[in-house]
Short mmCIF file of C-alpha atoms and ligand atoms in Angstrom, two decimals:
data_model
loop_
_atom_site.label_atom_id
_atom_site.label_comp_id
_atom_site.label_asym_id
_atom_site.label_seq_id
_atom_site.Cartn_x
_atom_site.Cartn_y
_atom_site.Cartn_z
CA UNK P 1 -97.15 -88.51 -72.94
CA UNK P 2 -97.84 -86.64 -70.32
CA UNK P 3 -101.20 -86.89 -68.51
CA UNK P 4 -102.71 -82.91 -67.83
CA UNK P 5 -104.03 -82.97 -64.56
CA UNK P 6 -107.02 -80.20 -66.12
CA UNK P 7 -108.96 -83.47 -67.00
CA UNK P 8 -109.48 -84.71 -63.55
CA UNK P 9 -112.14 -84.05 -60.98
CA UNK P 10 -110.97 -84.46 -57.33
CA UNK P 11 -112.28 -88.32 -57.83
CA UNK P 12 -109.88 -88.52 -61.37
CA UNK P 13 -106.88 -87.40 -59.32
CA UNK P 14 -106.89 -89.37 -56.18
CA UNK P 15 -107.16 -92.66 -58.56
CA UNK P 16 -104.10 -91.46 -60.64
CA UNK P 17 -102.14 -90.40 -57.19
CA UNK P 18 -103.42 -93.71 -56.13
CA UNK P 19 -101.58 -95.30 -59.33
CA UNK P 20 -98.07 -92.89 -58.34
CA UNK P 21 -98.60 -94.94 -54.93
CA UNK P 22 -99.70 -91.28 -53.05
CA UNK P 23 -102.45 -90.95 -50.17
CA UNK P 24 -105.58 -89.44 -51.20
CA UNK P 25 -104.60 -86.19 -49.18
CA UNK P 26 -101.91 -85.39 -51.15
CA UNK P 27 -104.23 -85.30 -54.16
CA UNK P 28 -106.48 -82.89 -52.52
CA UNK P 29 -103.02 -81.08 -51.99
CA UNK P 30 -102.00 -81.25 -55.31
CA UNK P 31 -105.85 -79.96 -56.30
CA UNK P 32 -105.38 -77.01 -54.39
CA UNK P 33 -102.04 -76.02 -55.61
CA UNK P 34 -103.82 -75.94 -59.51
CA UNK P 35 -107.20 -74.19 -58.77
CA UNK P 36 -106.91 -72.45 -55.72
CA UNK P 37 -103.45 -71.14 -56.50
CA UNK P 38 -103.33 -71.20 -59.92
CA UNK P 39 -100.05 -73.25 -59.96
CA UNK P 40 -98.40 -75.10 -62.73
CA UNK P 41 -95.26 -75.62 -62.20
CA UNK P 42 -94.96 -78.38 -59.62
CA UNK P 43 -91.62 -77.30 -58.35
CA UNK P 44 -93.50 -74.54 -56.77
CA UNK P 45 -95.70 -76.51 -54.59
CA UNK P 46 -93.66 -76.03 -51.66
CA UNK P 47 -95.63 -78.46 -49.06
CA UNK P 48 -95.34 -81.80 -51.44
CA UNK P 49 -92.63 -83.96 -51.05
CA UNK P 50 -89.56 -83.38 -53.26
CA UNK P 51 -90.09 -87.41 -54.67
CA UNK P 52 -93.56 -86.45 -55.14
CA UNK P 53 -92.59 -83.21 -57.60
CA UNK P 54 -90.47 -85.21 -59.38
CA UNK P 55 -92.98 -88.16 -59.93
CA UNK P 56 -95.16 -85.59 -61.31
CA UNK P 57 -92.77 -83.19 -63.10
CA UNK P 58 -92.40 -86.83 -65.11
CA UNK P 59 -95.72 -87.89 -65.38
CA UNK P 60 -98.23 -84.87 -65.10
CA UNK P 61 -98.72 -81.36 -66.41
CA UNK P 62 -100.80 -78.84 -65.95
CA UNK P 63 -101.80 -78.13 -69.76
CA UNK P 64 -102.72 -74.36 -70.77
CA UNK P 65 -104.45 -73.20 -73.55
CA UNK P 66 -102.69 -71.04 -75.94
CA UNK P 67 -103.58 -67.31 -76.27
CA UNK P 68 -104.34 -66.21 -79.86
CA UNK P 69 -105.58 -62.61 -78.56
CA UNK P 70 -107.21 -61.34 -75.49
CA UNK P 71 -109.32 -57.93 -75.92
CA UNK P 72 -110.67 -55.94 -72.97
CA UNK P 73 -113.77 -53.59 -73.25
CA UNK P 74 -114.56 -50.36 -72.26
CA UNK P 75 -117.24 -52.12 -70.41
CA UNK P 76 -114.71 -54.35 -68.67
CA UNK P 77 -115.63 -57.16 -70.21
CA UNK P 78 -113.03 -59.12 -71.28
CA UNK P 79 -112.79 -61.77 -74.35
CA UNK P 80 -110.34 -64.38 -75.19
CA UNK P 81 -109.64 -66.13 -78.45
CA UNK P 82 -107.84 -69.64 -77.31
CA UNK P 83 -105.85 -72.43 -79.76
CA UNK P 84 -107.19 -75.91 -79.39
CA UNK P 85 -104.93 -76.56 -82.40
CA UNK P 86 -105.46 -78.42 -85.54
CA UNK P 87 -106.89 -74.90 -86.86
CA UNK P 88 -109.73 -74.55 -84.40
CA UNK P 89 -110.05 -71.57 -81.76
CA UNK P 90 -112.36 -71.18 -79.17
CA UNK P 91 -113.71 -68.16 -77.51
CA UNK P 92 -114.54 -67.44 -73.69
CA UNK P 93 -115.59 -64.14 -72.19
CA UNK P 94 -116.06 -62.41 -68.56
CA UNK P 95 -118.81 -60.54 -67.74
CA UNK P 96 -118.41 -57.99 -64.69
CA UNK P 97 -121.60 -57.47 -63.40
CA UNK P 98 -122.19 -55.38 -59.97
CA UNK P 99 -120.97 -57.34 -57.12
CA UNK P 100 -120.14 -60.54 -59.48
CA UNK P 101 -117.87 -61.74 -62.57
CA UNK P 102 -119.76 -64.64 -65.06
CA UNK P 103 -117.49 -66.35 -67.27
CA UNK P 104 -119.21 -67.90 -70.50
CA UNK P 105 -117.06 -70.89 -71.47
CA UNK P 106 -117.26 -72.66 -74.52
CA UNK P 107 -117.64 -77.10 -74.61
CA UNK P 108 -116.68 -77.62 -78.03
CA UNK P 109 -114.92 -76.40 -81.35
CA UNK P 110 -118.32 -75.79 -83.66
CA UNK P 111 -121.77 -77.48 -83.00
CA UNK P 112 -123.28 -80.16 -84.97
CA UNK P 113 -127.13 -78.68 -83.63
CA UNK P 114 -126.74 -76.08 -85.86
CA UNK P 115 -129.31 -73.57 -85.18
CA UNK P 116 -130.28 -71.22 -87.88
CA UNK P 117 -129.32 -67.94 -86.00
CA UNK P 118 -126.42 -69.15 -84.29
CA UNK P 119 -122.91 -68.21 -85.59
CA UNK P 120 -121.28 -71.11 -84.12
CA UNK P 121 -123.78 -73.33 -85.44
CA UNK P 122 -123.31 -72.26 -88.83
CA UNK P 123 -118.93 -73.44 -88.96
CA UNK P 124 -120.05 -76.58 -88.15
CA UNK P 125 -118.76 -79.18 -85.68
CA UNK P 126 -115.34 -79.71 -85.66
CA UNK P 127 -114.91 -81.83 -82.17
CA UNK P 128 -115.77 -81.97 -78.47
CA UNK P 129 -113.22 -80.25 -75.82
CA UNK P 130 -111.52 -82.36 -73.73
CA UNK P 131 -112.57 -81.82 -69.50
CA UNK P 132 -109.36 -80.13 -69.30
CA UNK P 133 -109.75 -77.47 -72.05
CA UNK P 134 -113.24 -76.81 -70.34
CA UNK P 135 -111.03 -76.30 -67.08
CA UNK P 136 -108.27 -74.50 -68.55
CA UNK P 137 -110.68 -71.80 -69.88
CA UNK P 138 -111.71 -71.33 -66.26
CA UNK P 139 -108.22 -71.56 -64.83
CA UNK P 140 -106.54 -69.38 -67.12
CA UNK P 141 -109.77 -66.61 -66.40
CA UNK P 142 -109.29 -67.00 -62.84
CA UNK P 143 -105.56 -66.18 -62.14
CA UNK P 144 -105.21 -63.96 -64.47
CA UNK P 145 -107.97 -61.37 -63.67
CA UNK P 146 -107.41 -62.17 -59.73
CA UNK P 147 -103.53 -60.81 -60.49
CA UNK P 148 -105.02 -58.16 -62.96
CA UNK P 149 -107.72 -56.72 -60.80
CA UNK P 150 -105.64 -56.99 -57.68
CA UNK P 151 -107.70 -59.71 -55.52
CA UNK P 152 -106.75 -60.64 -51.93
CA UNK P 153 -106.11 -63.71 -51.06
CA UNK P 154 -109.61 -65.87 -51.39
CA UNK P 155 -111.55 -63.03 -53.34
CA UNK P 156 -112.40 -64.84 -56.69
CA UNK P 157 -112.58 -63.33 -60.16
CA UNK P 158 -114.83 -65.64 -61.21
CA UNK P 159 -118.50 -65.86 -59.20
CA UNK P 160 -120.72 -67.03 -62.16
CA UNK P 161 -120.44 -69.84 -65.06
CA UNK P 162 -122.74 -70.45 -67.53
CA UNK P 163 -122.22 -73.04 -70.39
CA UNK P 164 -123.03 -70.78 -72.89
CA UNK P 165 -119.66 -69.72 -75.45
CA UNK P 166 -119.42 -72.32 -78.41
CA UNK P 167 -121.09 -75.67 -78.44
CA UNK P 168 -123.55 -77.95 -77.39
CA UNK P 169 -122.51 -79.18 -73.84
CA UNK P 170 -124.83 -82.10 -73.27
CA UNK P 171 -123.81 -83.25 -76.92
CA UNK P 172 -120.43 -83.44 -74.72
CA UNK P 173 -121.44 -85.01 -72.06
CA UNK P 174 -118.77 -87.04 -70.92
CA UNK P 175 -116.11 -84.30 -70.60
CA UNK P 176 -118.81 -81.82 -69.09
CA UNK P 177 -119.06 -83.66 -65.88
CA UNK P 178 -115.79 -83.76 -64.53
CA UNK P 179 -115.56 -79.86 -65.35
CA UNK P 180 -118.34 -79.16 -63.86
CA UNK P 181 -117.39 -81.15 -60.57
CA UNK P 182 -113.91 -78.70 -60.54
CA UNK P 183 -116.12 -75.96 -60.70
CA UNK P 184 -118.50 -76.91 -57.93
CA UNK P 185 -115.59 -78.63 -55.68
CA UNK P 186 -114.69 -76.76 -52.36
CA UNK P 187 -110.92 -77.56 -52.73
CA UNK P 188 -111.61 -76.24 -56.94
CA UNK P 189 -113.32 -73.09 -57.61
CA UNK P 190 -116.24 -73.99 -54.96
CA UNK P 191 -118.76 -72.11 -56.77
CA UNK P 192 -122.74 -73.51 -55.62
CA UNK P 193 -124.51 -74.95 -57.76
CA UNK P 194 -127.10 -72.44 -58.69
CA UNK P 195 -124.09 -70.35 -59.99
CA UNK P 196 -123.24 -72.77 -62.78
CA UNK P 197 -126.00 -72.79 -65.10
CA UNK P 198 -125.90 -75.32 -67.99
CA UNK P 199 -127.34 -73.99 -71.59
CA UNK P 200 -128.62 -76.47 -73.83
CA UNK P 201 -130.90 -76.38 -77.00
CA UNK P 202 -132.83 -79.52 -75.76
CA UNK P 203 -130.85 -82.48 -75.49
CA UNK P 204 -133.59 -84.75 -73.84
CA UNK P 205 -132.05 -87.55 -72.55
CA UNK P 206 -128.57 -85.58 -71.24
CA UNK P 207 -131.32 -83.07 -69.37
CA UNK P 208 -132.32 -86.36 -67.50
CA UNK P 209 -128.36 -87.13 -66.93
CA UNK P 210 -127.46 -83.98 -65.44
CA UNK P 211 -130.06 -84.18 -62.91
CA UNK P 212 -129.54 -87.66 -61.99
CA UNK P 213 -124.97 -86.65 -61.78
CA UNK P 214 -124.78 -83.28 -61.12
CA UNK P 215 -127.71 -80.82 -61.16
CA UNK P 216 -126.64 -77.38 -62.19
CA UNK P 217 -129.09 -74.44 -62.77
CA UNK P 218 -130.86 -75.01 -66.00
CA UNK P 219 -130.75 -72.87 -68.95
CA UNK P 220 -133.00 -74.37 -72.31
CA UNK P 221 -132.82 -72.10 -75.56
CA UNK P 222 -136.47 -72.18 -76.97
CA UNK P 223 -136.64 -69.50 -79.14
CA UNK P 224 -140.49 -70.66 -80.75
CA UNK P 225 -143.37 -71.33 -79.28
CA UNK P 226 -144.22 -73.50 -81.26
CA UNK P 227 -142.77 -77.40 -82.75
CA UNK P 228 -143.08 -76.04 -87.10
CA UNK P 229 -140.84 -73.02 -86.01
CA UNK P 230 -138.45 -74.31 -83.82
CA UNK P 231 -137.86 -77.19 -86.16
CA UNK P 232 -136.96 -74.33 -88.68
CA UNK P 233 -134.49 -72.90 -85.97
CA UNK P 234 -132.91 -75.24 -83.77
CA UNK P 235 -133.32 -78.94 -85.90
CA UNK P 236 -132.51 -80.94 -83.12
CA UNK P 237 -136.27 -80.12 -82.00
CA UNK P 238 -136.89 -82.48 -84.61
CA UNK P 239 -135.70 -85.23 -82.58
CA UNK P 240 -137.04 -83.77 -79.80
CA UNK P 241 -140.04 -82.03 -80.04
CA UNK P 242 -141.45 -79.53 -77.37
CA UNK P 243 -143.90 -82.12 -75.39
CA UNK P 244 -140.63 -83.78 -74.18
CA UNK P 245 -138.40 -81.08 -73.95
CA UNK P 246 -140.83 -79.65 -71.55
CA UNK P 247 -141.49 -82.91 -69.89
CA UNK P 248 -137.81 -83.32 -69.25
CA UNK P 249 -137.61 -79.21 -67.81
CA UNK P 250 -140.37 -80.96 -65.24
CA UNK P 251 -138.32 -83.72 -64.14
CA UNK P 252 -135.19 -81.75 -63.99
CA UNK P 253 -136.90 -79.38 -61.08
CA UNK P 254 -137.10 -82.21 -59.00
CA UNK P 255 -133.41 -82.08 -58.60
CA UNK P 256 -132.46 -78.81 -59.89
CA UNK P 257 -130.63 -75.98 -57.45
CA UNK P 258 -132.83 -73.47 -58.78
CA UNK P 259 -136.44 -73.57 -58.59
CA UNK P 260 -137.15 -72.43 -62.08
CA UNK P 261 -135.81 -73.32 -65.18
CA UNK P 262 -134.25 -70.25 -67.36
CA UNK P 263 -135.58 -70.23 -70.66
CA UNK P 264 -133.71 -68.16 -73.39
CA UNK P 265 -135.32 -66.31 -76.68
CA UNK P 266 -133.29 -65.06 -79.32
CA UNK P 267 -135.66 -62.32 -80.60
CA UNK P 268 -135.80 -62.18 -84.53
CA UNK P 269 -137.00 -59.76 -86.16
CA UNK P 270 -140.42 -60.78 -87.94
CA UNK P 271 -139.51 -64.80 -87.36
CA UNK P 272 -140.55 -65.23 -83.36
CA UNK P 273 -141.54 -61.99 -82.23
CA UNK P 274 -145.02 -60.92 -82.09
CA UNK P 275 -147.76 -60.61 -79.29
CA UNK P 276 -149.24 -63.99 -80.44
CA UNK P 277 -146.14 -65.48 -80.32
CA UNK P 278 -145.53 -64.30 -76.78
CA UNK P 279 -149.33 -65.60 -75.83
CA UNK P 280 -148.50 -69.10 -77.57
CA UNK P 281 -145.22 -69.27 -75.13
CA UNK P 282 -147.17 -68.46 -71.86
CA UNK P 283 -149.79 -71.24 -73.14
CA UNK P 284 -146.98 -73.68 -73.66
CA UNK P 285 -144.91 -73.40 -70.60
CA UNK P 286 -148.37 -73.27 -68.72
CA UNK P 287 -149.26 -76.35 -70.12
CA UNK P 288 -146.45 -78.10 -69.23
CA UNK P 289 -146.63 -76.83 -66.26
CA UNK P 290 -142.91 -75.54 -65.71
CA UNK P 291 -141.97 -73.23 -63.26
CA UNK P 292 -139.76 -70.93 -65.60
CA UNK P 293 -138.16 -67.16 -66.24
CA UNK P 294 -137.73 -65.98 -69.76
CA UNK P 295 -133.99 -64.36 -70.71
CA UNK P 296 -135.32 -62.27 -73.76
CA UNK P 297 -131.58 -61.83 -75.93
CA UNK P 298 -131.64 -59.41 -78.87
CA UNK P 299 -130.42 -61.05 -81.85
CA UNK P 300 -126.83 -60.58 -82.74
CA UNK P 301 -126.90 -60.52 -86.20
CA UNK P 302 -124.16 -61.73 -88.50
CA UNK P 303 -124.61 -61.67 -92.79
CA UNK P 304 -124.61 -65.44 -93.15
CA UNK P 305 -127.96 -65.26 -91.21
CA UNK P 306 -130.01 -63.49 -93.54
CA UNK P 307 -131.99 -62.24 -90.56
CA UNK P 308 -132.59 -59.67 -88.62
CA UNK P 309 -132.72 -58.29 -84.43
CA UNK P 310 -135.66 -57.62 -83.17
CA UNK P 311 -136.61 -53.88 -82.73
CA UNK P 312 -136.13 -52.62 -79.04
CA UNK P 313 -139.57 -51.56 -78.84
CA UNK P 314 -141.00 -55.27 -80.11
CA UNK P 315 -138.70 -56.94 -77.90
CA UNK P 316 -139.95 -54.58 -74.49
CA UNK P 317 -143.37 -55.24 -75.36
CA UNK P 318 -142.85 -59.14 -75.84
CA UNK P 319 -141.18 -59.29 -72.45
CA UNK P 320 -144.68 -57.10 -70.59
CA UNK P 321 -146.72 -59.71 -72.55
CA UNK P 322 -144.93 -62.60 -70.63
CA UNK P 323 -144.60 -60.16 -67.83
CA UNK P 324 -148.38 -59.42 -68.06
CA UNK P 325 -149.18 -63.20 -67.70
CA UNK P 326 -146.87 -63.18 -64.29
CA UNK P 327 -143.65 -64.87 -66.19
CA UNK P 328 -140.41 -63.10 -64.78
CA UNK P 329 -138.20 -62.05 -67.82
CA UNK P 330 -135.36 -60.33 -68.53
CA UNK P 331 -134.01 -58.84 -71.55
CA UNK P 332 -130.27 -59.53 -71.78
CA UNK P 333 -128.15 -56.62 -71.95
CA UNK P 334 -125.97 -56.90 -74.77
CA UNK P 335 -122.08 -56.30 -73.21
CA UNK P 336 -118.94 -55.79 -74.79
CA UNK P 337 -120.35 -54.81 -78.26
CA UNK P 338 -117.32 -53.24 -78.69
CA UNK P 339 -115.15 -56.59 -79.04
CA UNK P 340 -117.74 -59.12 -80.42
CA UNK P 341 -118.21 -60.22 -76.87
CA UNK P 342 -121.75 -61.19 -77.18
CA UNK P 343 -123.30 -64.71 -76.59
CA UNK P 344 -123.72 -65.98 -80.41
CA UNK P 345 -120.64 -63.57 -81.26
CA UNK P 346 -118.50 -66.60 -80.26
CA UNK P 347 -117.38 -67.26 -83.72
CA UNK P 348 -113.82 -68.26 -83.43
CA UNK P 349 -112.17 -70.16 -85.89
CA UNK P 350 -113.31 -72.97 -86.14
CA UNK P 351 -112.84 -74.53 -89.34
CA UNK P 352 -115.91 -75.65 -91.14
CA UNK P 353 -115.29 -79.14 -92.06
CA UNK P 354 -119.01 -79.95 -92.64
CA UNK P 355 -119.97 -77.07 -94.84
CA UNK P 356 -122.80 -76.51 -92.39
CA UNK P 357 -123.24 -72.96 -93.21
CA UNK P 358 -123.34 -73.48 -96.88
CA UNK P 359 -126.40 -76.13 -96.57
CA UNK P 360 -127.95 -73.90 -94.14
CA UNK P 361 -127.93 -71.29 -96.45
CA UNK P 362 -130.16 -72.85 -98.69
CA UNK P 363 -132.93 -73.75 -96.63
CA UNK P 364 -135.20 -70.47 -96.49
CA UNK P 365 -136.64 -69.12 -93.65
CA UNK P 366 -140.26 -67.39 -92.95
CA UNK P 367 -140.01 -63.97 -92.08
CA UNK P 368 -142.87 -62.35 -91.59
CA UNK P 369 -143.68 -58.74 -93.10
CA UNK P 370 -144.51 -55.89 -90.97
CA UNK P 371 -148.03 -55.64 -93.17
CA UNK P 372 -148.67 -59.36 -92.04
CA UNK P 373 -148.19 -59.26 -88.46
CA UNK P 374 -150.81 -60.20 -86.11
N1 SAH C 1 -125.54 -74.72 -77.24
C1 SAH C 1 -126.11 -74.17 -76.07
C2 SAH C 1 -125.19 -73.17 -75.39
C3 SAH C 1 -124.41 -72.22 -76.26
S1 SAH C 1 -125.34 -71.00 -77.12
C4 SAH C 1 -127.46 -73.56 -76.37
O1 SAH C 1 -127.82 -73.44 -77.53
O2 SAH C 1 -128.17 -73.25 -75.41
C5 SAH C 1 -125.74 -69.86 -75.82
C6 SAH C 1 -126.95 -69.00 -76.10
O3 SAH C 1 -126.67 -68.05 -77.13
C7 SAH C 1 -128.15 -69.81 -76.59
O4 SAH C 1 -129.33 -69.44 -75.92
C8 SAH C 1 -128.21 -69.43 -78.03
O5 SAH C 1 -129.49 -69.61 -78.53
C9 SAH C 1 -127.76 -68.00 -78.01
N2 SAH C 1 -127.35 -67.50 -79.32
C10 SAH C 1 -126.73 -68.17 -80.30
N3 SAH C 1 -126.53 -67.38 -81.36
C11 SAH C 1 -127.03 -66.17 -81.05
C12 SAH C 1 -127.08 -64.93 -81.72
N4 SAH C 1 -126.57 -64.78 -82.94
N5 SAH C 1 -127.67 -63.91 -81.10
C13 SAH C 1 -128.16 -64.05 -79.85
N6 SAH C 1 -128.11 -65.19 -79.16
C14 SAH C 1 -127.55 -66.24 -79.74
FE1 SF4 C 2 -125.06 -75.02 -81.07
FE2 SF4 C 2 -126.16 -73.53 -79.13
FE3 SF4 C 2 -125.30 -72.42 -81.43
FE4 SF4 C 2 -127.47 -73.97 -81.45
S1 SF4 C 2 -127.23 -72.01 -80.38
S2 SF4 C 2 -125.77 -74.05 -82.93
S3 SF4 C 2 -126.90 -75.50 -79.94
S4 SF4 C 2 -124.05 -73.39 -79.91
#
């Protein structure tokens, strides 16, 4: 079978050049020709040797994702719906933004975390993405909206990537890596490090991983203030509680790009909400002693759920409570309405295998009542 060439950092493919008995500078060629030029037909890459295309035209390809649909809004964001086969989809979107483009790529079909108001989270986990399918939902991004938008040579589509479409990336740890070395990698997409930001719901241990292989800006999804809530909404907290997911936000600023860590909220209506709530968050991160920002996103709700966003008002004056107590946050503006295009919308099709949703559905949820708000 033939080996895609998506999967390998610039390390990956010198070593399998090595093994086609090529110099190390023709696999920096050959790197070039993929993500700088958005090549994939080798016959194409003029400046390799002729024995050298036909080695690979053998050998290697350079493996695309298929397009199930592709829908552009008003907004100019733009949303794609990709095969990974076997019945799973996944989705990644682009994000034009003044002066830069952030593409949201998903790292696997489903999550296992499950997280209570996560759409993704309630399909279930179906299986990890291979390095290459990470790549290829970068690649594909790239060329096509450079050729769409009408880019001169070296202008790049894509400025921004943040982990953040379907999946857990540190629960895929071993493909994340080399992706995330294509992305960084001056002869790849040579995007700095603070422009690839990571989003994780707490994996501990993987936090401590990244910043020992390849520190990326940091983004950790708290969404409670406290351990009894966020056990309730993102269960992996029950393996690792708050203490240590803190502790580990610590030790990741020692390394990180960034000198904060980017903390995101889903705002719920009546679950995580109120002024107290906000005060028990500046307490917490104070405690710890985190340098941090606060990404305040309005809920995107969905049935299964059986919750609620956040009113606009609740979530403004949430954000001036942090705000008050000198923590910069932001509340995200929700894009692309108009196509789904949200973070959380990234539903795909991902076939639950695990009835996730169903068992998720049983466990109920404290919502608070307007009359019992503090
Ligand atoms: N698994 C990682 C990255 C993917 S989720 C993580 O959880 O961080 C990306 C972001 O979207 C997370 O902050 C997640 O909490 C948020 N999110 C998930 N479902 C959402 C929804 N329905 N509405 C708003 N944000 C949501
Ligand atoms: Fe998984 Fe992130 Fe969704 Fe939680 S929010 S279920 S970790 S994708």
């Amino acid at each position: 079978m033939a080996v895609n060439l998506l999967d390998f950092d610039l390390e990956g493919l010198a070593a399998f050049c090595d093994g086609l008995g090529e110099k190390r500078f023709r696999a920096t060629q050959l790197f070039r020709w993929i993500h700088q030029k958005g090549a994939c037909d080798f016959a194409q890459m003029s400046d390799l040797a002729k024995s050298l295309r036909d080695k690979l035209a053998v050998a290697a390809e350079v493996k695309q994702l298929g397009v199930i649909s592709e829908h552009a809004s008003a907004d100019g964001t733009v949303k794609w719906l990709f095969d990974v086969g076997n019945g799973d989809a996944i989705e990644t979107v682009f994000i034009p933004e003044d002066g830069r483009g952030t593409l949201c790529l998903s790292s696997q079909a489903g999550c296992a975390v499950g997280c209570r108001f996560c759409s993704t989270g309630h399909q279930g986990f179906s299986r990890n993405l291979t390095s290459g399918e990470i790549v290829a939902q970068l690649w594909h991004a790239e060329h096509q909206l450079r050729a769409r938008l009408g880019l001169a040579v070296g202008e790049r589509a894509v400025t921004n990537v943040v982990m953040m479409g379907m999946g857990e990336p540190l629960q895929n740890y071993a493909a994340l890596v080399p992706a995330l070395r294509v992305m960084l990698d001056d002869h790849g997409y040579g995007l700095s490090r603070r422009r690839v930001t990571v989003s994780t719901s707490g994996v501990v241990p993987m936090i401590d991983r990244v910043r020992d292989d390849c520190p990326v800006a940091l983004a950790v999804s708290l969404h409670a203030p406290d351990d009894a809530l966020r056990d309730a909404l993102v269960p992996l907290n029950k393996k690792y509680p708050l203490v240590e997911l803190l502790a580990a936000c610590k030790r990741y600023l020692d390394a990180a790009p960034r000198d904060f860590i980017t903390f995101e909220y889903c705002m719920l209506d009546g679950v995580n909400d109120s002024p107290a709530q906000a005060d028990a968050l500046v307490q917490l991160v104070r405690r710890a002693g985190v340098s941090c920002k606060f990404n305040l996103i309005p809920f995107n709700p969905f049935p299964a759920s059986g919750l609620t966003r956040s009113p606009r008002e609740r979530v403004l004056a949430f954000a001036q409570r942090l705000q008050d107590a000198g923590i910069v946050t932001t509340v995200r503006k929700t894009r692309g309405d108009d196509i789904d295009a949200a973070c959380g919308q990234l539903a795909g099709e991902v076939q639950d295998r695990t009835r996730a949703g169903e068992r998720m559905r049983r466990i109920p949820i404290a919502v608070v009542q307007p009359a019992q708000r503090v």
